[in-house]
Coordinates of C-alpha atoms in Angstrom, one line a residue:
M1213 CA -6.6 -50.9 -12.6
S1214 CA -8.1 -48.4 -14.6
D1215 CA -6.1 -45.7 -16.6
I1216 CA -6.2 -42.4 -14.6
I1217 CA -4.5 -40.2 -17.3
Q1218 CA -6.5 -38.1 -19.4
L1219 CA -6.2 -34.6 -21.8
L1220 CA -7.4 -31.8 -20.0
P1221 CA -10.4 -30.0 -22.2
D1222 CA -8.9 -27.0 -24.3
H1223 CA -10.7 -24.2 -22.1
V1224 CA -8.9 -25.8 -18.8
A1225 CA -5.6 -26.2 -20.6
N1226 CA -5.9 -22.4 -22.0
Q1227 CA -6.4 -21.0 -18.5
I1228 CA -3.7 -22.8 -16.9
A1229 CA -1.4 -21.7 -19.5
A1230 CA -2.7 -18.1 -19.1
G1231 CA -1.8 -18.3 -15.6
E1232 CA 2.1 -18.0 -16.8
V1233 CA 2.0 -15.5 -19.2
V1234 CA -0.8 -13.3 -17.8
Q1235 CA -0.1 -12.8 -14.2
R1236 CA -2.0 -9.2 -13.5
P1237 CA -3.3 -6.6 -15.7
A1238 CA 0.6 -5.3 -16.5
S1239 CA 1.2 -8.3 -18.3
V1240 CA -1.4 -7.7 -20.8
V1241 CA -0.4 -4.3 -21.2
K1242 CA 3.1 -5.4 -21.9
E1243 CA 2.2 -8.1 -24.6
L1244 CA -0.3 -5.7 -26.3
L1245 CA 2.4 -2.7 -26.3
E1246 CA 4.8 -5.1 -27.6
N1247 CA 2.6 -6.6 -30.4
A1248 CA 2.0 -3.1 -31.8
I1249 CA 5.6 -2.2 -31.9
D1250 CA 6.2 -5.4 -33.6
A1251 CA 3.5 -4.3 -36.4
G1252 CA 5.6 -1.1 -37.0
A1253 CA 3.3 1.4 -35.1
T1254 CA 4.4 5.0 -35.2
S1255 CA 2.0 6.2 -32.3
I1256 CA 0.5 3.9 -29.6
K1257 CA -2.2 4.8 -27.5
L1258 CA -3.2 3.0 -24.2
L1259 CA -6.6 3.5 -22.3
L1260 CA -7.1 2.1 -18.9
K1261 CA -10.0 1.8 -16.8
D1262 CA -10.0 0.7 -13.2
A1263 CA -6.4 -0.1 -13.3
G1264 CA -7.0 -2.4 -16.0
K1265 CA -9.3 -4.7 -14.4
T1266 CA -12.4 -3.2 -16.3
L1267 CA -10.7 -2.1 -19.6
I1268 CA -7.2 -2.3 -21.4
Q1269 CA -7.4 -0.9 -24.8
V1270 CA -4.5 -0.6 -27.2
I1271 CA -4.8 1.5 -30.3
D1272 CA -1.8 1.5 -33.0
D1273 CA -1.3 2.8 -36.6
G1274 CA 0.7 -0.3 -37.7
K1275 CA 0.3 -2.5 -40.5
G1276 CA -2.8 -4.3 -39.3
M1277 CA -4.0 -7.8 -40.0
S1278 CA -6.0 -9.6 -42.8
T1279 CA -9.1 -11.5 -42.0
T1280 CA -7.4 -14.7 -41.7
D1281 CA -4.6 -13.6 -39.5
A1282 CA -7.3 -11.7 -37.1
R1283 CA -8.9 -15.0 -36.7
L1284 CA -5.8 -16.9 -36.2
C1285 CA -3.9 -14.9 -34.1
F1286 CA -5.8 -16.1 -31.0
E1287 CA -4.9 -19.6 -31.5
R1288 CA -2.4 -21.2 -29.3
H1289 CA 1.4 -21.2 -30.8
A1290 CA 0.2 -19.1 -33.8
T1291 CA 2.8 -16.4 -34.5
S1292 CA 4.4 -14.4 -37.5
K1293 CA 7.6 -13.9 -35.8
I1294 CA 9.6 -17.2 -36.2
R1295 CA 9.4 -20.1 -38.5
D1296 CA 11.7 -22.6 -37.0
A1297 CA 13.9 -23.4 -33.9
Q1298 CA 16.7 -21.7 -35.6
D1299 CA 14.8 -18.3 -35.4
L1300 CA 15.1 -18.5 -31.6
F1301 CA 18.9 -17.7 -31.8
N1302 CA 18.2 -14.7 -34.4
L1303 CA 15.1 -12.7 -32.6
N1304 CA 14.7 -9.3 -33.8
T1305 CA 10.8 -8.8 -32.5
K1306 CA 9.2 -8.6 -29.0
G1307 CA 7.2 -11.6 -29.3
F1308 CA 7.9 -14.9 -30.6
R1309 CA 6.1 -17.8 -28.6
G1310 CA 2.6 -17.2 -30.1
E1311 CA 1.0 -17.5 -26.4
A1312 CA 0.2 -13.9 -25.6
L1313 CA -3.3 -13.4 -27.2
A1314 CA -4.6 -16.7 -27.0
S1315 CA -3.8 -16.6 -23.1
I1316 CA -5.5 -13.2 -23.0
A1317 CA -8.6 -14.4 -24.8
A1318 CA -8.9 -17.5 -22.4
I1319 CA -9.7 -15.4 -19.4
A1320 CA -11.2 -12.1 -20.4
H1321 CA -13.7 -10.4 -23.1
V1322 CA -11.7 -9.3 -26.1
E1323 CA -12.5 -7.0 -29.0
L1324 CA -10.6 -6.7 -32.0
K1325 CA -10.4 -4.2 -34.6
T1326 CA -8.1 -4.3 -37.3
K1327 CA -7.4 -3.3 -40.9
Q1328 CA -4.6 -3.2 -43.3
E1329 CA -3.4 -0.3 -45.5
N1330 CA -4.4 -1.5 -48.9
E1331 CA -8.0 -2.8 -47.6
E1332 CA -11.3 -0.8 -47.8
L1333 CA -12.7 -2.7 -44.6
G1334 CA -11.4 -4.1 -41.6
T1335 CA -12.5 -7.1 -39.6
L1336 CA -14.1 -6.9 -35.9
I1337 CA -13.6 -10.0 -33.8
K1338 CA -15.5 -10.7 -30.2
I1339 CA -14.2 -13.5 -28.1
E1340 CA -15.3 -14.3 -24.5
G1341 CA -13.2 -17.1 -22.8
S1342 CA -11.5 -18.3 -25.9
K1343 CA -14.9 -18.7 -27.7
V1344 CA -15.5 -16.4 -30.8
T1345 CA -19.0 -14.9 -30.3
S1346 CA -18.9 -12.7 -33.3
Q1347 CA -16.8 -11.7 -36.6
E1348 CA -17.8 -9.2 -38.9
V1349 CA -16.7 -6.6 -41.4
V1350 CA -16.2 -3.1 -39.8
S1351 CA -15.2 0.3 -41.0
T1352 CA -12.0 1.4 -39.2
S1353 CA -8.6 2.9 -39.6
K1354 CA -5.4 1.5 -40.5
G1355 CA -3.8 -0.5 -37.8
T1356 CA -5.3 -2.6 -34.8
S1357 CA -7.3 -1.7 -31.9
I1358 CA -7.4 -4.6 -29.1
A1359 CA -9.8 -4.0 -26.0
V1360 CA -9.3 -6.6 -23.1
K1361 CA -12.5 -6.3 -20.7
N1362 CA -13.2 -8.0 -17.6
L1363 CA -9.9 -9.4 -16.8
F1364 CA -10.0 -12.7 -15.0
Y1365 CA -13.9 -12.7 -15.1
N1366 CA -14.0 -16.6 -15.2
I1367 CA -11.1 -17.0 -12.6
P1368 CA -12.5 -15.1 -9.5
A1369 CA -10.0 -16.4 -7.3
R1370 CA -7.3 -15.1 -9.5
R1371 CA -9.2 -11.7 -9.6
N1372 CA -9.5 -11.5 -5.8
F1373 CA -6.2 -11.9 -5.5
L1374 CA -5.1 -8.6 -7.5
K1375 CA -3.9 -5.8 -5.5
S1376 CA -5.4 -2.4 -4.9
D1377 CA -6.1 0.1 -7.9
T1378 CA -3.0 2.0 -6.8
I1379 CA -0.6 -0.9 -6.8
E1380 CA -1.8 -2.4 -10.3
T1381 CA -1.6 1.2 -11.9
R1382 CA 1.7 1.3 -10.6
H1383 CA 2.7 -1.9 -12.4
I1384 CA 1.1 -0.9 -15.5
I1385 CA 2.8 2.5 -15.6
D1386 CA 6.4 0.4 -14.9
E1387 CA 5.7 -1.8 -18.2
F1388 CA 4.5 1.4 -20.0
Q1389 CA 7.9 3.3 -18.9
R1390 CA 10.1 0.4 -20.0
V1391 CA 8.4 0.0 -23.4
A1392 CA 8.4 4.0 -24.1
L1393 CA 12.0 4.4 -23.0
A1394 CA 13.1 1.4 -25.5
H1395 CA 11.4 3.1 -28.2
P1396 CA 11.8 7.0 -28.0
A1397 CA 10.8 7.4 -32.0
I1398 CA 7.2 5.9 -31.0
S1399 CA 4.7 8.6 -29.6
F1400 CA 2.8 7.0 -26.6
L1401 CA -0.2 8.3 -25.2
L1402 CA -1.6 6.8 -21.7
H1403 CA -4.9 7.6 -20.2
H1404 CA -6.4 6.0 -17.0
N1405 CA -10.0 6.8 -16.0
D1406 CA -10.0 9.4 -18.5
N1407 CA -7.2 11.1 -17.1
E1408 CA -4.2 11.6 -19.3
V1409 CA -1.1 10.5 -17.5
Y1410 CA 1.5 10.7 -20.3
H1411 CA 1.7 12.3 -23.7
L1412 CA 5.3 11.4 -25.1
K1413 CA 6.1 12.7 -28.4
S1414 CA 8.5 11.1 -30.8
S1415 CA 11.9 12.5 -29.9
N1416 CA 15.5 11.7 -28.9
L1417 CA 16.4 9.4 -26.0
R1418 CA 17.4 12.2 -23.5
K1419 CA 14.0 14.1 -24.3
R1420 CA 12.0 10.8 -23.9
I1421 CA 13.8 10.3 -20.3
V1422 CA 13.0 13.9 -19.1
A1423 CA 9.5 13.5 -20.5
I1424 CA 8.7 10.5 -18.4
F1425 CA 10.6 11.3 -15.1
G1426 CA 10.2 15.1 -14.8
G1427 CA 12.1 18.1 -15.9
K1428 CA 14.8 18.0 -12.9
M1429 CA 16.1 14.8 -14.3
N1430 CA 17.9 16.5 -17.4
E1431 CA 20.5 17.9 -15.0
K1432 CA 21.2 14.4 -13.3
L1433 CA 22.1 12.8 -16.6
V1434 CA 25.8 11.9 -17.6
P1435 CA 25.9 10.7 -21.1
I1436 CA 27.5 7.1 -22.0
D1437 CA 28.6 6.3 -25.6
E1438 CA 31.0 3.3 -26.3
Q1439 CA 31.6 1.2 -29.6
T1440 CA 33.3 -1.9 -29.5
D1441 CA 33.6 -5.3 -31.6
I1442 CA 31.6 -7.1 -28.9
L1443 CA 28.9 -4.5 -28.0
S1444 CA 27.8 -0.9 -28.2
I1445 CA 26.8 1.0 -25.3
K1446 CA 24.5 4.2 -25.3
G1447 CA 22.4 5.8 -22.7
F1448 CA 22.9 7.9 -19.4
V1449 CA 23.9 7.4 -15.9
A1450 CA 22.8 9.9 -13.3
K1451 CA 25.4 11.9 -11.2
P1452 CA 26.5 10.4 -8.0
A1453 CA 24.9 13.3 -6.1
F1454 CA 21.6 12.1 -7.1
A1455 CA 21.7 8.4 -6.1
K1456 CA 18.9 7.2 -4.3
R1457 CA 18.3 4.9 -1.2
K1458 CA 15.9 2.9 -3.0
R1459 CA 16.2 1.0 -6.4
G1460 CA 13.9 2.4 -8.9
E1461 CA 15.4 4.3 -12.0
Q1462 CA 17.6 1.5 -12.9
F1463 CA 16.9 0.4 -16.7
F1464 CA 19.2 -2.0 -19.0
F1465 CA 17.9 -2.7 -22.5
V1466 CA 19.5 -5.1 -24.7
N1467 CA 18.4 -4.8 -28.6
D1468 CA 15.6 -2.5 -27.3
R1469 CA 14.4 -5.4 -25.1
F1470 CA 14.0 -4.3 -21.3
I1471 CA 16.0 -6.9 -18.9
K1472 CA 16.8 -7.6 -15.6
S1473 CA 20.4 -8.4 -14.6
A1474 CA 21.9 -8.4 -11.3
Y1475 CA 25.3 -9.1 -13.0
L1476 CA 25.2 -6.1 -15.3
N1477 CA 23.8 -4.2 -12.2
H1478 CA 26.9 -5.0 -10.1
A1479 CA 29.2 -3.8 -13.1
V1480 CA 27.5 -0.4 -12.8
V1481 CA 27.6 -0.2 -9.1
N1482 CA 31.4 -1.5 -9.1
A1483 CA 31.8 1.8 -11.4
F1484 CA 30.6 4.1 -9.0
D1485 CA 32.9 2.6 -6.4
G1486 CA 33.9 5.3 -3.8
L1487 CA 31.3 7.9 -5.3
L1488 CA 28.2 6.7 -3.3
E1489 CA 27.0 6.7 0.2
S1490 CA 26.5 3.4 1.9
G1491 CA 23.1 2.0 0.9
S1492 CA 22.7 4.3 -2.0
H1493 CA 22.0 3.3 -5.6
P1494 CA 22.7 4.8 -8.7
S1495 CA 20.2 5.6 -11.5
Y1496 CA 21.1 4.8 -15.1
F1497 CA 19.5 4.2 -18.3
L1498 CA 21.7 2.1 -20.5
Y1499 CA 21.3 0.6 -24.1
L1500 CA 23.4 -2.5 -25.0
T1501 CA 23.2 -3.6 -28.5
V1502 CA 24.8 -6.9 -29.2
P1503 CA 24.4 -9.6 -32.1
A1504 CA 21.1 -11.4 -31.9
S1505 CA 22.8 -14.9 -32.1
S1506 CA 24.8 -14.2 -29.1
I1507 CA 22.0 -14.0 -26.5
D1508 CA 19.4 -16.3 -25.5
I1509 CA 16.1 -14.6 -24.8
N1510 CA 13.9 -17.9 -24.3
I1511 CA 14.5 -18.2 -20.8
H1512 CA 11.6 -17.2 -18.7
P1513 CA 7.7 -16.4 -20.0
T1514 CA 8.2 -12.7 -19.0
K1515 CA 11.2 -12.3 -21.4
T1516 CA 13.2 -10.3 -18.9
E1517 CA 16.1 -12.7 -18.5
I1518 CA 18.7 -13.2 -21.0
K1519 CA 21.7 -15.3 -21.3
F1520 CA 24.9 -13.8 -22.9
D1521 CA 27.7 -15.7 -24.6
N1522 CA 30.3 -13.7 -23.1
E1523 CA 29.2 -12.1 -19.7
K1524 CA 32.3 -11.4 -18.2
A1525 CA 33.5 -9.3 -21.4
L1526 CA 30.3 -7.4 -21.0
Y1527 CA 30.8 -6.8 -17.4
A1528 CA 34.4 -5.3 -17.9
I1529 CA 33.4 -3.2 -20.7
L1530 CA 30.2 -2.0 -19.1
R1531 CA 32.3 -1.1 -15.8
A1532 CA 35.1 0.6 -17.8
T1533 CA 32.5 2.5 -19.8
V1534 CA 30.6 3.9 -17.1
K1535 CA 33.8 4.8 -15.0
H1536 CA 35.2 6.7 -18.1
S1537 CA 32.1 8.9 -18.4
L1538 CA 32.1 9.7 -14.8
G1539 CA 35.5 10.8 -15.1
Q1540 CA 35.5 12.5 -18.6
Y1541 CA 32.6 14.6 -17.4
N1542 CA 34.4 15.7 -14.2
V1543 CA 31.9 13.7 -12.1
A1544 CA 34.6 11.5 -10.5
P1545 CA 37.4 13.3 -8.8
V1546 CA 40.7 13.0 -10.0
L1547 CA 44.2 13.2 -8.4
D1548 CA 46.8 14.2 -11.0
F1549 CA 50.2 14.1 -9.1
N1550 CA 51.9 15.0 -12.5
R1551 CA 50.4 18.4 -12.7
D1552 CA 52.5 21.5 -13.2
A1553 CA 51.9 23.5 -10.2
N1554 CA 52.5 26.6 -12.3
L1555 CA 49.6 26.3 -14.2
D1556 CA 47.7 27.3 -11.1
T1557 CA 49.3 30.8 -11.2
P1558 CA 47.3 33.7 -13.0
Y1559 CA 48.4 34.4 -16.2
D1560 CA 49.2 37.9 -15.6
Y1561 CA 51.4 37.4 -12.6
S1562 CA 55.1 38.2 -12.9
K1563 CA 57.7 36.3 -11.1
K1564 CA 59.7 39.5 -10.7
Q1565 CA 57.1 41.2 -8.7
T1566 CA 58.0 40.9 -5.1
G1567 CA 56.0 41.9 -2.3
A1568 CA 57.0 45.1 -0.3
T1569 CA 57.8 44.6 3.7
P1570 CA 54.9 46.1 5.8
K1571 CA 55.8 49.2 7.8
I1572 CA 55.3 49.0 11.4
S1573 CA 54.8 52.2 13.6
V1574 CA 56.0 52.0 17.6
D1575 CA 54.9 54.7 20.1
P1576 CA 58.1 54.8 22.3
D1577 CA 56.4 56.9 25.0
F1578 CA 53.3 53.9 25.7
N1579 CA 53.9 52.7 29.0
P1580 CA 50.8 50.6 30.4
F1581 CA 52.1 51.0 33.8
K1582 CA 52.8 54.6 34.0
D1583 CA 50.4 55.5 36.7
N1584 CA 51.3 52.9 39.1
A1585 CA 54.6 52.4 37.9
I1586 CA 56.2 54.0 41.3
Q1587 CA 54.4 53.8 44.7
N1588 CA 56.5 54.6 47.9
D1589 CA 59.7 54.4 46.2
K1590 CA 59.0 50.7 45.6
P1591 CA 59.2 48.7 42.5
I1592 CA 55.7 47.2 41.4
Q1593 CA 57.4 43.8 41.1
K1594 CA 58.5 44.0 44.7
D1595 CA 55.1 44.8 46.0
Y1596 CA 53.7 41.8 43.9
Q1597 CA 56.3 39.6 45.6
E1598 CA 55.7 40.4 49.0
S1599 CA 51.6 39.9 48.2
Y1600 CA 52.5 36.6 46.7
K1601 CA 54.7 35.4 49.9
K1602 CA 51.7 36.4 52.1
Q1603 CA 49.0 34.3 50.2
T1604 CA 51.3 31.2 50.0
D1605 CA 52.0 31.0 54.0
N1606 CA 48.2 30.4 54.4
W1607 CA 47.6 27.9 51.5
D1608 CA 47.9 25.1 53.6
A1609 CA 45.2 26.0 56.3
L1610 CA 43.1 27.2 53.5
Y1611 CA 43.3 23.7 51.8
T1612 CA 42.7 21.7 55.1
T1613 CA 39.6 23.9 56.1
T1614 CA 38.2 24.8 52.6
Q1615 CA 35.4 22.4 51.2
V1616 CA 35.9 21.8 47.4
E1617 CA 32.8 22.0 45.3
S1618 CA 33.5 18.8 43.3
K1619 CA 34.2 17.1 46.5
V1620 CA 30.9 17.8 47.9
N1621 CA 29.1 16.9 44.8
Q1622 CA 31.1 13.7 44.7
E1623 CA 29.9 12.9 48.2
Q1624 CA 26.4 13.9 47.3
L1625 CA 26.3 11.4 44.2
F1626 CA 27.3 8.4 46.6
E1627 CA 24.8 9.3 49.3
T1628 CA 22.1 9.3 46.3
E1629 CA 23.4 6.5 44.6
Q1630 CA 20.0 4.5 45.0
E1631 CA 18.2 7.4 43.1
T1632 CA 20.4 7.9 40.2
T1633 CA 20.8 4.3 39.3
H1634 CA 19.5 3.7 35.7
K1635 CA 17.4 0.6 34.7
T1636 CA 18.0 1.2 30.8
F1637 CA 21.6 1.2 28.9
Q1638 CA 22.2 1.8 25.2
I1639 CA 24.3 -0.6 23.5
Q1640 CA 26.4 0.4 20.3
K1641 CA 23.7 3.1 19.7
K1642 CA 21.5 0.3 18.4
Y1643 CA 19.9 -1.7 21.3
L1644 CA 18.5 -0.9 24.6
L1645 CA 19.0 -3.2 27.6
S1646 CA 16.6 -2.8 30.3
S1647 CA 16.3 -4.7 33.6
I1648 CA 13.0 -6.3 34.8
K1649 CA 12.1 -8.4 37.6
S1650 CA 12.5 -11.8 35.8
G1651 CA 15.7 -10.9 34.0
V1652 CA 16.8 -8.6 31.2
V1653 CA 14.9 -7.4 28.0
L1654 CA 17.2 -6.3 24.8
I1655 CA 15.2 -4.0 22.6
H1656 CA 15.9 -2.8 19.0
Q1657 CA 15.7 0.8 19.5
S1658 CA 14.6 1.9 15.7
L1659 CA 12.2 -0.9 15.5
A1660 CA 10.6 0.1 18.9
H1661 CA 10.2 3.7 17.8
Q1662 CA 8.6 2.5 14.7
R1663 CA 6.0 0.4 16.4
V1664 CA 5.3 3.4 18.7
L1665 CA 5.0 6.1 16.0
Y1666 CA 2.9 3.4 13.7
E1667 CA 0.1 3.1 16.4
D1668 CA 0.2 6.9 17.3
F1669 CA 0.0 7.8 13.5
L1670 CA -2.8 5.2 13.0
A1671 CA -5.1 6.5 15.9
K1672 CA -4.4 10.0 14.7
I1673 CA -5.6 9.2 10.8
T1674 CA -8.4 6.5 11.8
V1675 CA -9.8 7.8 15.4
E1676 CA -8.8 10.9 16.2
E1677 CA -9.0 14.0 13.9
A1678 CA -5.5 15.0 12.8
S1679 CA -4.2 18.1 13.6
S1680 CA -2.3 20.1 10.8
Q1681 CA 0.0 23.0 10.9
Q1682 CA -0.2 25.4 7.7
L1683 CA 3.3 26.3 6.4
L1684 CA 4.3 29.8 6.0
F1685 CA 5.5 29.2 2.4
P1686 CA 4.3 26.3 0.8
V1687 CA 6.5 23.7 -0.4
S1688 CA 6.8 22.6 -4.0
I1689 CA 8.3 19.1 -4.7
S1690 CA 9.1 17.5 -8.0
F1691 CA 7.9 13.9 -8.9
A1692 CA 7.6 12.0 -11.8
S1693 CA 4.1 12.2 -13.6
S1694 CA 3.6 8.2 -12.5
D1695 CA 4.5 9.3 -8.8
I1696 CA 2.1 12.3 -9.2
E1697 CA -0.6 10.2 -10.1
I1698 CA -0.1 7.7 -6.9
I1699 CA -0.2 10.8 -4.8
Y1700 CA -3.3 12.2 -6.1
G1701 CA -4.9 8.8 -5.8
I1702 CA -4.1 8.8 -2.1
K1703 CA -5.0 12.4 -1.6
S1704 CA -7.8 12.0 0.6
E1705 CA -5.8 9.7 3.1
L1706 CA -2.9 12.1 3.2
E1707 CA -5.5 14.9 3.8
S1708 CA -6.9 12.7 6.6
A1709 CA -3.4 12.5 8.0
G1710 CA -2.9 16.2 8.1
F1711 CA -1.5 17.2 4.7
M1712 CA -3.1 20.1 2.9
F1713 CA -2.2 20.1 -0.8
A1714 CA -2.8 23.6 -2.5
E1715 CA -1.9 22.4 -6.3
F1716 CA -1.2 19.4 -8.4
T1717 CA 1.0 19.9 -11.7
K1718 CA 2.1 17.4 -14.1
E1719 CA 5.6 17.5 -12.5
S1720 CA 5.1 19.0 -9.1
V1721 CA 2.9 18.8 -6.0
V1722 CA 2.4 21.9 -3.8
I1723 CA 2.1 21.4 -0.1
G1724 CA 0.5 24.3 2.1
G1725 CA 0.1 22.1 5.3
I1726 CA 1.7 19.3 7.2
P1727 CA 0.8 17.0 10.2
T1728 CA 1.9 18.4 13.4
S1729 CA 4.3 15.7 14.1
I1730 CA 6.2 16.2 11.0
T1731 CA 8.9 18.4 10.5
E1732 CA 9.1 20.5 7.3
S1733 CA 12.6 19.1 6.3
K1734 CA 11.3 15.5 6.2
I1735 CA 8.4 16.1 3.9
T1736 CA 10.3 15.0 0.8
Q1737 CA 11.9 11.9 2.6
L1738 CA 8.4 10.8 3.9
L1739 CA 6.6 11.2 0.5
E1740 CA 9.4 9.4 -1.3
Q1741 CA 9.2 6.6 1.4
L1742 CA 5.6 6.4 1.0
L1743 CA 5.9 6.2 -2.9
D1744 CA 8.5 3.3 -2.4
D1745 CA 6.1 1.3 0.0
I1746 CA 3.2 1.5 -2.4
K1747 CA 5.7 0.6 -5.4
L1748 CA 7.1 -2.4 -3.4
E1749 CA 3.6 -3.6 -2.5
V1750 CA 3.7 -3.1 1.0
P1751 CA 0.2 -5.1 1.7
D1752 CA -2.9 -3.4 2.3
A1753 CA -4.6 -4.0 5.6
S1754 CA -8.2 -3.5 6.3
F1755 CA -7.4 0.3 6.6
S1756 CA -6.7 0.5 3.0
H1757 CA -4.2 3.1 2.3
F1758 CA -4.5 4.5 6.1
D1759 CA -2.3 1.4 7.1
V1760 CA 0.5 1.9 4.3
L1761 CA 0.4 5.6 5.2
A1762 CA 1.1 4.9 9.1
K1763 CA 4.0 2.4 8.1
S1764 CA 5.8 4.8 5.7
F1765 CA 5.4 7.6 8.4
S1766 CA 6.6 5.4 10.9
K1767 CA 9.7 4.2 8.9
S1768 CA 10.8 7.6 7.7
L1769 CA 10.6 9.3 11.1
A1770 CA 11.6 6.6 13.7
I1771 CA 15.3 6.9 14.9
K1772 CA 17.8 5.2 13.1
T1773 CA 20.6 3.0 14.1
G1774 CA 23.6 4.9 15.3
T1775 CA 21.5 7.5 17.3
S1776 CA 22.7 8.3 20.9
L1777 CA 19.8 8.5 23.4
N1778 CA 20.4 9.8 26.7
F1779 CA 18.7 8.3 29.9
K1780 CA 15.6 10.0 29.8
E1781 CA 15.0 9.3 26.1
Q1782 CA 15.8 5.6 26.6
E1783 CA 13.3 5.3 29.7
T1784 CA 10.6 7.3 27.7
L1785 CA 11.1 5.0 24.7
V1786 CA 10.8 1.8 26.7
N1787 CA 7.9 2.8 28.6
D1788 CA 5.8 4.0 25.3
L1789 CA 6.9 0.7 23.9
F1790 CA 5.3 -1.5 26.2
M1791 CA 2.1 0.8 26.3
C1792 CA 1.5 -0.3 22.6
K1793 CA -1.2 -2.7 21.8
E1794 CA 1.4 -4.9 20.3
P1795 CA 4.7 -4.2 21.6
S1796 CA 6.5 -7.5 20.5
V1797 CA 6.7 -6.8 16.8
S1798 CA 7.1 -3.8 14.3
P1799 CA 4.7 -2.7 11.8
F1800 CA 6.6 -4.6 9.4
G1801 CA 6.4 -8.0 11.2
K1802 CA 10.1 -7.9 12.8
P1803 CA 10.6 -8.8 16.4
I1804 CA 11.3 -5.9 18.5
F1805 CA 12.7 -7.2 21.8
K1806 CA 14.2 -10.3 23.3
T1807 CA 13.8 -11.1 26.7
L1808 CA 16.4 -13.5 28.9
T1809 CA 15.3 -14.7 32.1
L1810 CA 17.8 -15.2 35.1
N1811 CA 17.7 -18.8 34.6
E1812 CA 18.9 -18.4 30.8
I1813 CA 21.3 -15.8 32.1
D1814 CA 22.8 -18.4 34.5
S1815 CA 22.6 -21.3 32.0
I1816 CA 24.9 -19.7 29.9
F1817 CA 27.6 -19.5 32.4
N1818 CA 27.2 -22.8 34.0
S1819 CA 27.1 -24.7 30.8

């Protein structure tokens, strides 16, 4: 039998390995930014075109590379960060595997310019698909500039699987924000398609958070600062009043490296116990500093997962620290039963002072019965008694001959029982039970309303001309710069849906008109839901963003579980649902109703 195992060619092996490191343009951005930081840069520029598909360029003023290092850095497993296996347990740099540049060069056109401070000239290297096409001496400034063009040009299937520019830009901005938040002392600049998205100057942590997430973030922040033998914790948590329905502004940094940890997140949420509404999530920016030897970063290619030596101790300290800060800054309510009640008394109050008894004046001549007090020498009371006796003598007769109104209405109800029988009933303010010829159908009222609204919105956006109502006073809504960029990117689609925008600034959007089917009070909720859907990669249909808009609108405006519906509303919703083109599933693919035939119902009781 012939041998079947063989070594793969280098270019094939490089493309396979690149798939683990470079998943999308945001992966390239992360690796290049981290390399710039490891190089000691104080200023970093990120330039993008077409969400990174056409160009990703990172320019830094770090220490640069020699000619030999510039050529060697694109080799697999070539790194300046570690020397032996023991260094993996004492890492103080972002990168250490030596795979990033080799993976990027395998699937893109790369152009590298670099120069060290003590050198007169730098080095220019051009690579296409792991092959060096040119290397020459060039005049350039100190530091490194690396441009990645035409990402996945030699893997068309991978390129086709990339999402829309809006979603890919969102992922890039997420990575940019994480790196910028971890290093507030470094200045960052982000340009996308020649538009400036961020210009972050060197500052402290609080200013950096405000610069990224908008001026209104400043009033939300509660500082955290705790030093222990195991770790030190610094950063901020947002006040409970500003908790969000979606997880977004939740950042953990360990030794200035962004990580994801459901375990530590649970500790923070636990500290907010009793302060948040059900389904709300707190925002936080927490920086943990631990000994490098007590953590293991080499878990996942993305380096966002970390193993701790003493997770339980970290959990307890983190929970206690957050809870302490919430109480220290009077965010959490405190019940102090030992408080001296006299402290509530004003300082200028004297216990010897007593209130004077109020004076009451009475008119002794006042008599409400003065005019009718005496008639025919009979007291009024006697007249009342005689009149009362005459009325009560006829009560029995009146009772037997008089028809009571409620009795008449009750008889009418029974006579027209067939007309007032309802075919739809609400169950637990969540489901609608409707009778049909073959049995019954159980409908999820919220999902049903989503489907009705979705098809209505989609028809108005794509087929009909959407009607808009102009606001008497334009509404200004604050968003982070990254969110403004997303809204601006889908401005034309929103205008087709009926929105009218008066102005765009770096921190707010001014809306002058809204669709007629939306109330002014729901504008912010609707736009936040839309942004969340785009960030969470709601799949784009053939209608591009129109489908995402319709889905977000329907999800935001649909009746929620717990809403009581009268009989007319129940019947209208059921009728509208079954007039839809696809009544069986919600816009997000969930089943809307379940039908039970009479045979199925009989089998339940006969089993």
